[in-house]
CSV table of C-alpha atoms in Angstrom, one decimal:
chain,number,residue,atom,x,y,z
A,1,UNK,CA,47.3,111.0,287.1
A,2,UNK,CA,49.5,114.2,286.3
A,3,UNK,CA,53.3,113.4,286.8
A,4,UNK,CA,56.0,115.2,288.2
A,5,UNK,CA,57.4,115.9,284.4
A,6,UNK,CA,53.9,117.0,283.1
A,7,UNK,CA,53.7,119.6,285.3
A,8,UNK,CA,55.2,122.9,283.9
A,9,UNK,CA,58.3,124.5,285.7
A,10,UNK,CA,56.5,127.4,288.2
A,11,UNK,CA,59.9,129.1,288.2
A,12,UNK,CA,60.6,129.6,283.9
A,13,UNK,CA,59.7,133.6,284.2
A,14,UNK,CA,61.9,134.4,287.0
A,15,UNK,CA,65.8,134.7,286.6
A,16,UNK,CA,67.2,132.2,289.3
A,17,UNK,CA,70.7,130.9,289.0
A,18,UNK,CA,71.1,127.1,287.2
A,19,UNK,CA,73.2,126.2,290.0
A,20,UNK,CA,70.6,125.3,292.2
A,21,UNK,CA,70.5,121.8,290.3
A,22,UNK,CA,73.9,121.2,291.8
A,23,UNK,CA,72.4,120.8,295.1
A,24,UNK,CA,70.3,118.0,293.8
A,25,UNK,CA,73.9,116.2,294.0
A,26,UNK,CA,74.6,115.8,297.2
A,27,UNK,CA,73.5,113.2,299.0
A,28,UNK,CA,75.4,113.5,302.3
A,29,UNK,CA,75.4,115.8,305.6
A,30,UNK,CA,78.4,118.1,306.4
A,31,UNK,CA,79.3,120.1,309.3
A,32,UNK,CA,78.5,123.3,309.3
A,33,UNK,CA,81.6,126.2,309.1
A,34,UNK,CA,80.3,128.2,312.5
A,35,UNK,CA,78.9,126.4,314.8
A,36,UNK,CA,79.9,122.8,313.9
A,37,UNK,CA,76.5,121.3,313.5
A,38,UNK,CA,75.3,118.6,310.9
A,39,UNK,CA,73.5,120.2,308.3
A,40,UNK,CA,72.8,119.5,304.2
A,41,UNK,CA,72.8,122.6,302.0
A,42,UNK,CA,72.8,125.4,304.7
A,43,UNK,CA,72.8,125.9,308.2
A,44,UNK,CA,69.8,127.2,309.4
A,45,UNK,CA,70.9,128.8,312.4
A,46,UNK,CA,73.6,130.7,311.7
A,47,UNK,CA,73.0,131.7,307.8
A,48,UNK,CA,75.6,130.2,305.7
A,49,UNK,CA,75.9,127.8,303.3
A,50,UNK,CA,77.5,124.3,303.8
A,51,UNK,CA,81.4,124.7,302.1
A,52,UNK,CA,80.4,123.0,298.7
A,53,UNK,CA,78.1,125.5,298.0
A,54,UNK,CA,79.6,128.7,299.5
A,55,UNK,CA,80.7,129.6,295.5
A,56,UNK,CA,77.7,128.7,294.2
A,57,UNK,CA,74.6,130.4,296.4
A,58,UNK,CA,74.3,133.8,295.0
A,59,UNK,CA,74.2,137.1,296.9
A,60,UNK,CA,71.0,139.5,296.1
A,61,UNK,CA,71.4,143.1,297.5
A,62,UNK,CA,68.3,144.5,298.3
A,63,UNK,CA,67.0,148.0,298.1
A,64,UNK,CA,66.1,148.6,301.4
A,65,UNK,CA,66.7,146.7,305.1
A,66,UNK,CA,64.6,143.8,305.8
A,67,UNK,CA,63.4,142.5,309.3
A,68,UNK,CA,61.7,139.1,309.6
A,69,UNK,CA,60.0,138.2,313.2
A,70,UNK,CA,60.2,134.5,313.7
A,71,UNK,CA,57.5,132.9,316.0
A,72,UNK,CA,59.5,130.5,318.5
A,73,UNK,CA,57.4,127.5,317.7
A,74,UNK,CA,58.4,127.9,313.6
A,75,UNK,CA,60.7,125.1,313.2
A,76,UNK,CA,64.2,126.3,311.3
A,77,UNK,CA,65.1,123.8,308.9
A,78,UNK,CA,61.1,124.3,307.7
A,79,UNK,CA,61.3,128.2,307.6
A,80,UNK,CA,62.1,129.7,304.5
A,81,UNK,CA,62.9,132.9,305.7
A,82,UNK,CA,66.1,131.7,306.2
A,83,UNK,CA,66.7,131.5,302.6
A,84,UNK,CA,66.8,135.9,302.8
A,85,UNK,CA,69.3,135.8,305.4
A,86,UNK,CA,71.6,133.3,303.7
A,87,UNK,CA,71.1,134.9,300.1
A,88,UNK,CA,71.1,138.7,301.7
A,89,UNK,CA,73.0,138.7,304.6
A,90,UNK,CA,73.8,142.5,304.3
A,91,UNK,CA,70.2,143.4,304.2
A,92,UNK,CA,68.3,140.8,306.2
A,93,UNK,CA,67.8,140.1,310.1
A,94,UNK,CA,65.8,137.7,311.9
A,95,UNK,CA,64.8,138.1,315.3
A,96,UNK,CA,63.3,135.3,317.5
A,97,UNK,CA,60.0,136.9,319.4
A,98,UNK,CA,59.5,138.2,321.8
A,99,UNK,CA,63.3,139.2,321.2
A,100,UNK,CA,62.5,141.9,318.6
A,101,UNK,CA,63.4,145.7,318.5
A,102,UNK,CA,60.7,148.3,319.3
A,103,UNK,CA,59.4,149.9,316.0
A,104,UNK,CA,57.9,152.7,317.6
A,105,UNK,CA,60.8,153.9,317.8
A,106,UNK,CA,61.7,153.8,313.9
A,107,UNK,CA,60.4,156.0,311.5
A,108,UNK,CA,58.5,155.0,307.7
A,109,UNK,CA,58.8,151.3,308.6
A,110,UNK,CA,56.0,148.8,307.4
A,111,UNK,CA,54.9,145.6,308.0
A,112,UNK,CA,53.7,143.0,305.4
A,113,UNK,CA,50.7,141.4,306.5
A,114,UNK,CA,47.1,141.0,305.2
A,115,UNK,CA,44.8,142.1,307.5
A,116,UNK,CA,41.7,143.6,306.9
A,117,UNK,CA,42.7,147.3,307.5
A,118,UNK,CA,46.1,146.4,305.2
A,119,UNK,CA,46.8,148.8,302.2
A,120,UNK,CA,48.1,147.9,298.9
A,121,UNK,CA,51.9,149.2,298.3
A,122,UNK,CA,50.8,151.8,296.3
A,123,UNK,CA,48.2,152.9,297.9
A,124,UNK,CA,50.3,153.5,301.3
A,125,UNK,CA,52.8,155.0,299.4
A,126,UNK,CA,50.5,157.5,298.0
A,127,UNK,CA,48.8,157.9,301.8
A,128,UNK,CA,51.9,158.7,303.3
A,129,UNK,CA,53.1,161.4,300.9
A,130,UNK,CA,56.5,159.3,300.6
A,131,UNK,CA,56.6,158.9,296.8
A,132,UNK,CA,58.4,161.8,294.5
A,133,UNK,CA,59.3,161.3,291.0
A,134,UNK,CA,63.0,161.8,292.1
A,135,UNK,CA,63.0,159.8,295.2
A,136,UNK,CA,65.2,156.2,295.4
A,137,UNK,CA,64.4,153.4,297.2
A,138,UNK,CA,66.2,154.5,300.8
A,139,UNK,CA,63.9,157.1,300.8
A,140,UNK,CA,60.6,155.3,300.6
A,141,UNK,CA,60.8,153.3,303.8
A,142,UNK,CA,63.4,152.6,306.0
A,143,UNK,CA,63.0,149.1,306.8
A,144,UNK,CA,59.9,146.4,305.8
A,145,UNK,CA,58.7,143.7,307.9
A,146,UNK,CA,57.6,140.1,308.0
A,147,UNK,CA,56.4,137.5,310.2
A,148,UNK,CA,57.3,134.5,310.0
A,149,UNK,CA,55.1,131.8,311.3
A,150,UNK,CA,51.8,130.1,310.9
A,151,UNK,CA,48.6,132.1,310.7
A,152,UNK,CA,47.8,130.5,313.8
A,153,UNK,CA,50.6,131.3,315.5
A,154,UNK,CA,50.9,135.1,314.1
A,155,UNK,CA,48.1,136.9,316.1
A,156,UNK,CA,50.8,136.9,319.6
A,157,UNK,CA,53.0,139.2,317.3
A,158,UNK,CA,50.7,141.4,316.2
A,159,UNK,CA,49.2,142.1,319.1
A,160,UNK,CA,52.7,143.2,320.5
A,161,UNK,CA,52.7,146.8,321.2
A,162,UNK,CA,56.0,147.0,319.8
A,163,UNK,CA,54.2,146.3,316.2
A,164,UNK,CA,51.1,146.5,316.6
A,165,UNK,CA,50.9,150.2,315.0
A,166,UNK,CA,53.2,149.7,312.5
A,167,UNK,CA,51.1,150.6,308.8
A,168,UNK,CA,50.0,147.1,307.1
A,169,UNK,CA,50.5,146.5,303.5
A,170,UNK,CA,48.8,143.6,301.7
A,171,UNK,CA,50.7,142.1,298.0
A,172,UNK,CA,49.1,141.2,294.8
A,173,UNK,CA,48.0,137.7,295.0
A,174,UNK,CA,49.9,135.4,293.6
A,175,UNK,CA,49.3,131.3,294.1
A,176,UNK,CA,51.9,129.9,296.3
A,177,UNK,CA,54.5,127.0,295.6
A,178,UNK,CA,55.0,126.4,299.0
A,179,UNK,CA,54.2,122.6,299.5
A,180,UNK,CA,53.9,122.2,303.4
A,181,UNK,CA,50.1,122.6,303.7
A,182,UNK,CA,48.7,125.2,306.2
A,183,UNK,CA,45.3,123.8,306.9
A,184,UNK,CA,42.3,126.6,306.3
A,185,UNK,CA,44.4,129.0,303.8
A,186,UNK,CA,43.9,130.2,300.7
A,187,UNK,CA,46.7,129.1,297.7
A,188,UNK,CA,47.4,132.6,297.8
A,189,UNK,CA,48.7,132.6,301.5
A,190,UNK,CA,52.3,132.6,300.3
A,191,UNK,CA,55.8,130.7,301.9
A,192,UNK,CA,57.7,133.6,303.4
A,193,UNK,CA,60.5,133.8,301.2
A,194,UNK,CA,58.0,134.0,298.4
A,195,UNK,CA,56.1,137.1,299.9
A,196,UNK,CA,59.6,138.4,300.5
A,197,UNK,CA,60.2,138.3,296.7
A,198,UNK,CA,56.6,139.5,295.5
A,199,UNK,CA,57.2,142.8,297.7
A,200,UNK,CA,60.5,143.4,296.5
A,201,UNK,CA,59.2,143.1,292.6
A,202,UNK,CA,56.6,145.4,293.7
A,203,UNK,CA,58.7,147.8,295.3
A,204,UNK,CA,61.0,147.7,292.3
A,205,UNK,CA,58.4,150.2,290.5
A,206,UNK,CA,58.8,153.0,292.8
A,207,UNK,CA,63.0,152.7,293.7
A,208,UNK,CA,63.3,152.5,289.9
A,209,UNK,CA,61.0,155.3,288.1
A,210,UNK,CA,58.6,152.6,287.4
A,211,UNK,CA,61.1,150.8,285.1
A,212,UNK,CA,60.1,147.3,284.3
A,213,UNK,CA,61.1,144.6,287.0
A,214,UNK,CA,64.2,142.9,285.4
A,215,UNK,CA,64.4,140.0,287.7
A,216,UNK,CA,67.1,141.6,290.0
A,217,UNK,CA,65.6,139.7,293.2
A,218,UNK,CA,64.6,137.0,291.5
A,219,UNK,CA,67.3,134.7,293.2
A,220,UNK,CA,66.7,135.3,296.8
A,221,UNK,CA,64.3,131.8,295.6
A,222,UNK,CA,67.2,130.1,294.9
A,223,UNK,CA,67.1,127.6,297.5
A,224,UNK,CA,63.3,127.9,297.7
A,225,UNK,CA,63.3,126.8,293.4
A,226,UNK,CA,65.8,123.3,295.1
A,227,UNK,CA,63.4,122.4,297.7
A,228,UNK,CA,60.7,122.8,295.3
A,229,UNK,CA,62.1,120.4,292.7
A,230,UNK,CA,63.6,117.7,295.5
A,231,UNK,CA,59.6,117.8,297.0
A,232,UNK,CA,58.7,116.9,293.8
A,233,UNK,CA,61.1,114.6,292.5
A,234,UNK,CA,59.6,112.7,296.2
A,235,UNK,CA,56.3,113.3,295.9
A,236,UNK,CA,53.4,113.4,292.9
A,237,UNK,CA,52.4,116.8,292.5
A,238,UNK,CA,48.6,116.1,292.6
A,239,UNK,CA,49.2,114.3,296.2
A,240,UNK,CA,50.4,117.0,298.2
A,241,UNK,CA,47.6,118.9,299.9
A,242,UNK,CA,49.3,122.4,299.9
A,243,UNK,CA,48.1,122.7,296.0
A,244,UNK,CA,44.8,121.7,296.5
A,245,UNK,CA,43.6,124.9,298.7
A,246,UNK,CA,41.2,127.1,297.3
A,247,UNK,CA,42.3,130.7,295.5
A,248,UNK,CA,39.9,132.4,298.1
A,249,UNK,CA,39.7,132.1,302.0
């Protein structure tokens, strides 16, 4: 049977902060600075992290304003889109649906999701006429969106006419890490937060002159890399049922 220290570390190419290993430390709730509630590393609800680690969670500034649209029914402390708002509070908001603002309204705003009519970033670039050698990353889009929820429990938001006409892009597939097992999706169905951070390295190319990604977002998976490594310091890797899905749906 493969072990938990046989298996290599998913996480060696990107550039995420050491200190998430303090967090393997504590071993006792807190209270959380806002609202008062018992929590462990972060508070879910309002976006901070617990005292101890206030120093220690790093800040990513992103190149462009993020909205994530959070089915009721996802529970918080097993969302990871939390991890944005904690890591990018500047830059990230979440909205509870149906509690989410009208993007008919907003101009050069997509939404990450893929569907069957969903474009690859470049290729929706290209169709929209918004890329120019000279152009930064404000002037691209002005906003990206996810969802955040199941893929059962997504079809409700999309069907919302507030989003529903919003331009779909689809990212390069990537196998997930995610270890909470969706039953009937492909490996490549990523967590969230991860498909938060394979956008922004593909975005990097065109808010950069196509420079070479230099690991700049990499730690908005800083508390995703933690949870990761306490799973599997519980659990055997070749047990849990998330990394057994198929590449292909």
């Amino acid at each position: 049977m493969e072990t938990n220290s046989e298996i290599d570390d998913p996480f060696k190419q990107f550039s995420i902060s050491d200190n998430w290993s303090k967090l393997l430390e504590k071993d006792e709730r807190d209270f959380c600075p806002k609202c008062n509630k018992s929590r462990m590393y972060f508070c879910y609800t309002c976006y901070v992290p617990m005292n101890d680690f206030k120093v220690i969670t790093p800040r990513v500034k992103l190149p462009l304003p993020l909205d994530i649209i959070k089915h009721p029914k996802e529970i918080d402390g097993k969302s990871t889109a939390v991890h944005a708002a904690i890591i990018s509070p500047e830059d990230v908001n979440i909205y509870i649906y149906p509690s989410i603002p009208n993007y008919n309204e907003l101009s050069n705003v997509i939404l990450i999701f893929p569907s069957k009519d969903a474009l690859c970033l470049e290729e929706i670039v290209k169709q929209t006429s918004l890329l120019k050698e000279e152009e930064d990353a404000e002037q691209l889009f002005s906003r990206v969106v996810f969802i955040d929820s199941t893929w059962n429990q997504c079809r409700t938001i999309l069907n919302d006419s507030r989003i529903k006409g919003l331009p779909r892009v689809v990212l390069k597939k990537r196998e997930s890490q995610f270890w909470r097992h969706q039953k009937g999706s492909p490996i490549t169905h990523l967590a969230t937060i991860e498909a938060i951070h394979q956008f922004l390295v593909e975005y990097h190319s065109y808010s950069s002159g196509r420079n070479e990604y230099d690991g700049r977002y990499d730690n908005i998976l800083f508390f995703f890399k933690f949870m990761y490594h306490k799973i599997h310091s519980l659990y055997d890797h070749s047990d849990l049922l998330s990394y057994k899905r198929p590449m292909l749906q």
